[in-house]
JSON list of C-alpha atoms in Angstrom, two decimals:
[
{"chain": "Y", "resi": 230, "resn": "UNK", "atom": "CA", "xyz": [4.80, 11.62, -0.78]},
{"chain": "Y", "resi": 231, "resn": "UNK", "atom": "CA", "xyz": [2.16, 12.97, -3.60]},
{"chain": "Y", "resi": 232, "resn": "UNK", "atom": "CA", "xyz": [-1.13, 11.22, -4.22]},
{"chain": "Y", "resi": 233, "resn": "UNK", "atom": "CA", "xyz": [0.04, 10.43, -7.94]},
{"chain": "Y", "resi": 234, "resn": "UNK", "atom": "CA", "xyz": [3.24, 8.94, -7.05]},
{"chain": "Y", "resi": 235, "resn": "UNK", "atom": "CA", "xyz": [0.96, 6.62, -4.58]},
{"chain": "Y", "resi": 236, "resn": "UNK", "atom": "CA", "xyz": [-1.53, 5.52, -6.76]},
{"chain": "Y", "resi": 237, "resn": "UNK", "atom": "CA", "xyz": [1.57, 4.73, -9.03]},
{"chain": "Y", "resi": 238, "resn": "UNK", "atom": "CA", "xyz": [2.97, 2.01, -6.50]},
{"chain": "Y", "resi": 239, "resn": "UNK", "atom": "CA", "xyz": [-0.34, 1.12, -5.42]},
{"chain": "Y", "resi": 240, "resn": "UNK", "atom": "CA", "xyz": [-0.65, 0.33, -9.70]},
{"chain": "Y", "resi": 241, "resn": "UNK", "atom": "CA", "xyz": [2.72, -1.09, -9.59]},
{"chain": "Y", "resi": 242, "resn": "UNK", "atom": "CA", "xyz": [2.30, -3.60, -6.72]},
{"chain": "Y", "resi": 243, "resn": "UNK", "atom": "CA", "xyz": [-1.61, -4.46, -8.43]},
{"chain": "Y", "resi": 244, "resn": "UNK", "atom": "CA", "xyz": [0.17, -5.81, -11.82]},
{"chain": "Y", "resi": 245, "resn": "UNK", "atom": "CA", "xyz": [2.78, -7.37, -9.45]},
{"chain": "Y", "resi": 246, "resn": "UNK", "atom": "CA", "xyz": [5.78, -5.13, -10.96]},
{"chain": "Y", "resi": 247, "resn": "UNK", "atom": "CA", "xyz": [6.60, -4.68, -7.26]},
{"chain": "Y", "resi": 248, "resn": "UNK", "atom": "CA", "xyz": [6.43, -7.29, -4.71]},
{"chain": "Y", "resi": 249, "resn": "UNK", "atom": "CA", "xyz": [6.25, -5.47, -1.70]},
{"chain": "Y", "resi": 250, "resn": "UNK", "atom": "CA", "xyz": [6.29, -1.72, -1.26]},
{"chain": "Y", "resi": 251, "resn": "UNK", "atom": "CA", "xyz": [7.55, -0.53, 2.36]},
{"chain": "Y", "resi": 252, "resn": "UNK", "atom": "CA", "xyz": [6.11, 2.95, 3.55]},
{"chain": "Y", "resi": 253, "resn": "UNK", "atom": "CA", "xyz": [7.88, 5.06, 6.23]},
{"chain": "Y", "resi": 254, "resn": "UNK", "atom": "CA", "xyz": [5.70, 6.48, 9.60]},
{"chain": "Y", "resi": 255, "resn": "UNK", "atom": "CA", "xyz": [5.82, 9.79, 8.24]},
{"chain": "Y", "resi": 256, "resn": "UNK", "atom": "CA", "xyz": [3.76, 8.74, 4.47]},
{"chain": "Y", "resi": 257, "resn": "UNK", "atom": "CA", "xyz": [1.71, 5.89, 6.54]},
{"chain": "Y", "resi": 258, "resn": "UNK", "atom": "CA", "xyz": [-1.50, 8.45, 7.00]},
{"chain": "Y", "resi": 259, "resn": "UNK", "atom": "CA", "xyz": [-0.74, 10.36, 3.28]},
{"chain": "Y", "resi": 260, "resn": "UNK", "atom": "CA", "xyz": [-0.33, 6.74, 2.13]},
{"chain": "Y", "resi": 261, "resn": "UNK", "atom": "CA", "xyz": [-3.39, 4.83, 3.99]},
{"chain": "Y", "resi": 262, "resn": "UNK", "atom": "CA", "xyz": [-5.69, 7.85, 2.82]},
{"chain": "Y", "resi": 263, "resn": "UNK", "atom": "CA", "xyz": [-4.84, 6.92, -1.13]},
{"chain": "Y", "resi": 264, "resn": "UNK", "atom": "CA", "xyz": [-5.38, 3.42, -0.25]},
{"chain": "Y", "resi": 265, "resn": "UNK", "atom": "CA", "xyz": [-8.60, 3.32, 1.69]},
{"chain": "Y", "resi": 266, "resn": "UNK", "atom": "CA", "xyz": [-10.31, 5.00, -1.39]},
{"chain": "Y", "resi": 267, "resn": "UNK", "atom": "CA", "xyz": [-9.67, 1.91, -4.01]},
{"chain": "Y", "resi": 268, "resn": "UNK", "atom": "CA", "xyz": [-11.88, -0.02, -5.11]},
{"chain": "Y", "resi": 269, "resn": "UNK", "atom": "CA", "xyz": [-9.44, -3.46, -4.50]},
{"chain": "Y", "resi": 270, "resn": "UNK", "atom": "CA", "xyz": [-8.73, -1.76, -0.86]},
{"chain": "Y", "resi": 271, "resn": "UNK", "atom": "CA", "xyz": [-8.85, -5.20, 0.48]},
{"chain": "Y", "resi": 272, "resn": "UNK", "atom": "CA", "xyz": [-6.29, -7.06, -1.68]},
{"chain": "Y", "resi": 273, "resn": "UNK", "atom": "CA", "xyz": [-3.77, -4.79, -0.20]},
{"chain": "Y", "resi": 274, "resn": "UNK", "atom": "CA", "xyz": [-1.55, -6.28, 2.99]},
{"chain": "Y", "resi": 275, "resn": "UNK", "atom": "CA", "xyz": [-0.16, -3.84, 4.97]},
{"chain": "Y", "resi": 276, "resn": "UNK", "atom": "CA", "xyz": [2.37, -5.46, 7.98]},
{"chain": "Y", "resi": 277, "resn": "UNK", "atom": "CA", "xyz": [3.63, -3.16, 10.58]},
{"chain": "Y", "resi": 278, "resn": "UNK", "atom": "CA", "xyz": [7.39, -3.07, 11.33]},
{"chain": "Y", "resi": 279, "resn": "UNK", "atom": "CA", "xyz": [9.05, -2.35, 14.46]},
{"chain": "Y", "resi": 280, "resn": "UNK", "atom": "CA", "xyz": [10.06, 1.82, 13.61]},
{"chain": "Y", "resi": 281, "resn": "UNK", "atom": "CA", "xyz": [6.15, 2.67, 12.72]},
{"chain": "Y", "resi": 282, "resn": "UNK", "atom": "CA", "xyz": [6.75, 1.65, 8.85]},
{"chain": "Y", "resi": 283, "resn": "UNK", "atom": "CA", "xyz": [4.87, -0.71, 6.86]},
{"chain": "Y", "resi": 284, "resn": "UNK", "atom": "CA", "xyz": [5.46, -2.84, 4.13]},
{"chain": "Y", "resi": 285, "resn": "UNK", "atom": "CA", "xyz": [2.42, -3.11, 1.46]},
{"chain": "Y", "resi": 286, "resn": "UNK", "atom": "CA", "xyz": [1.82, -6.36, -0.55]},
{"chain": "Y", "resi": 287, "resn": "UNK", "atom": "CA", "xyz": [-1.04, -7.84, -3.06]},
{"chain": "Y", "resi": 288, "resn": "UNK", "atom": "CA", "xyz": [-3.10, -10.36, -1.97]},
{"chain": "Y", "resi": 289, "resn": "UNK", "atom": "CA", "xyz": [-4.51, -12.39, -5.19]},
{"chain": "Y", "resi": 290, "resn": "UNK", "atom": "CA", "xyz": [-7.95, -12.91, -2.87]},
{"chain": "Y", "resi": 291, "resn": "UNK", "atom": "CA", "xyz": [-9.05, -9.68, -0.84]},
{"chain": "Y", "resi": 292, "resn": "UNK", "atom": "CA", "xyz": [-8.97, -10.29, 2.77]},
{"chain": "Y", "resi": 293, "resn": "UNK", "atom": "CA", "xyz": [-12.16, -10.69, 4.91]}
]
């Protein structure tokens, strides 16, 4: 997975166009590396799934 097409879903799940965005094992690190650099890092949700992926969601309030 490409740094632009992560920052587009990242975008995408921000203005709520997506719900929930589920990332395989293999993009988690490509994918987490994109994310940690945000500015709204903490509004994201990621929850593990049993496999190694995880699904990305929006929190409206950033997370402690």
């Amino acid at each position: 997975m490409e740094n632009t097409a992560i920052e587009q879903v990242l975008n995408q799940l921000q203005s709520k166009e997506l719900e929930s965005y589920r990332v395989g094992k293999n993009d988690f690190l490509t994918f987490r590396a994109v994310l940690v650099k945000r500015e709204d890092f903490k509004h994201f949700r990621g929850i593990a799934e049993i496999g190694g992926d995880v699904t990305y969601s929006y929190l409206d309030e950033p997370r402690s």
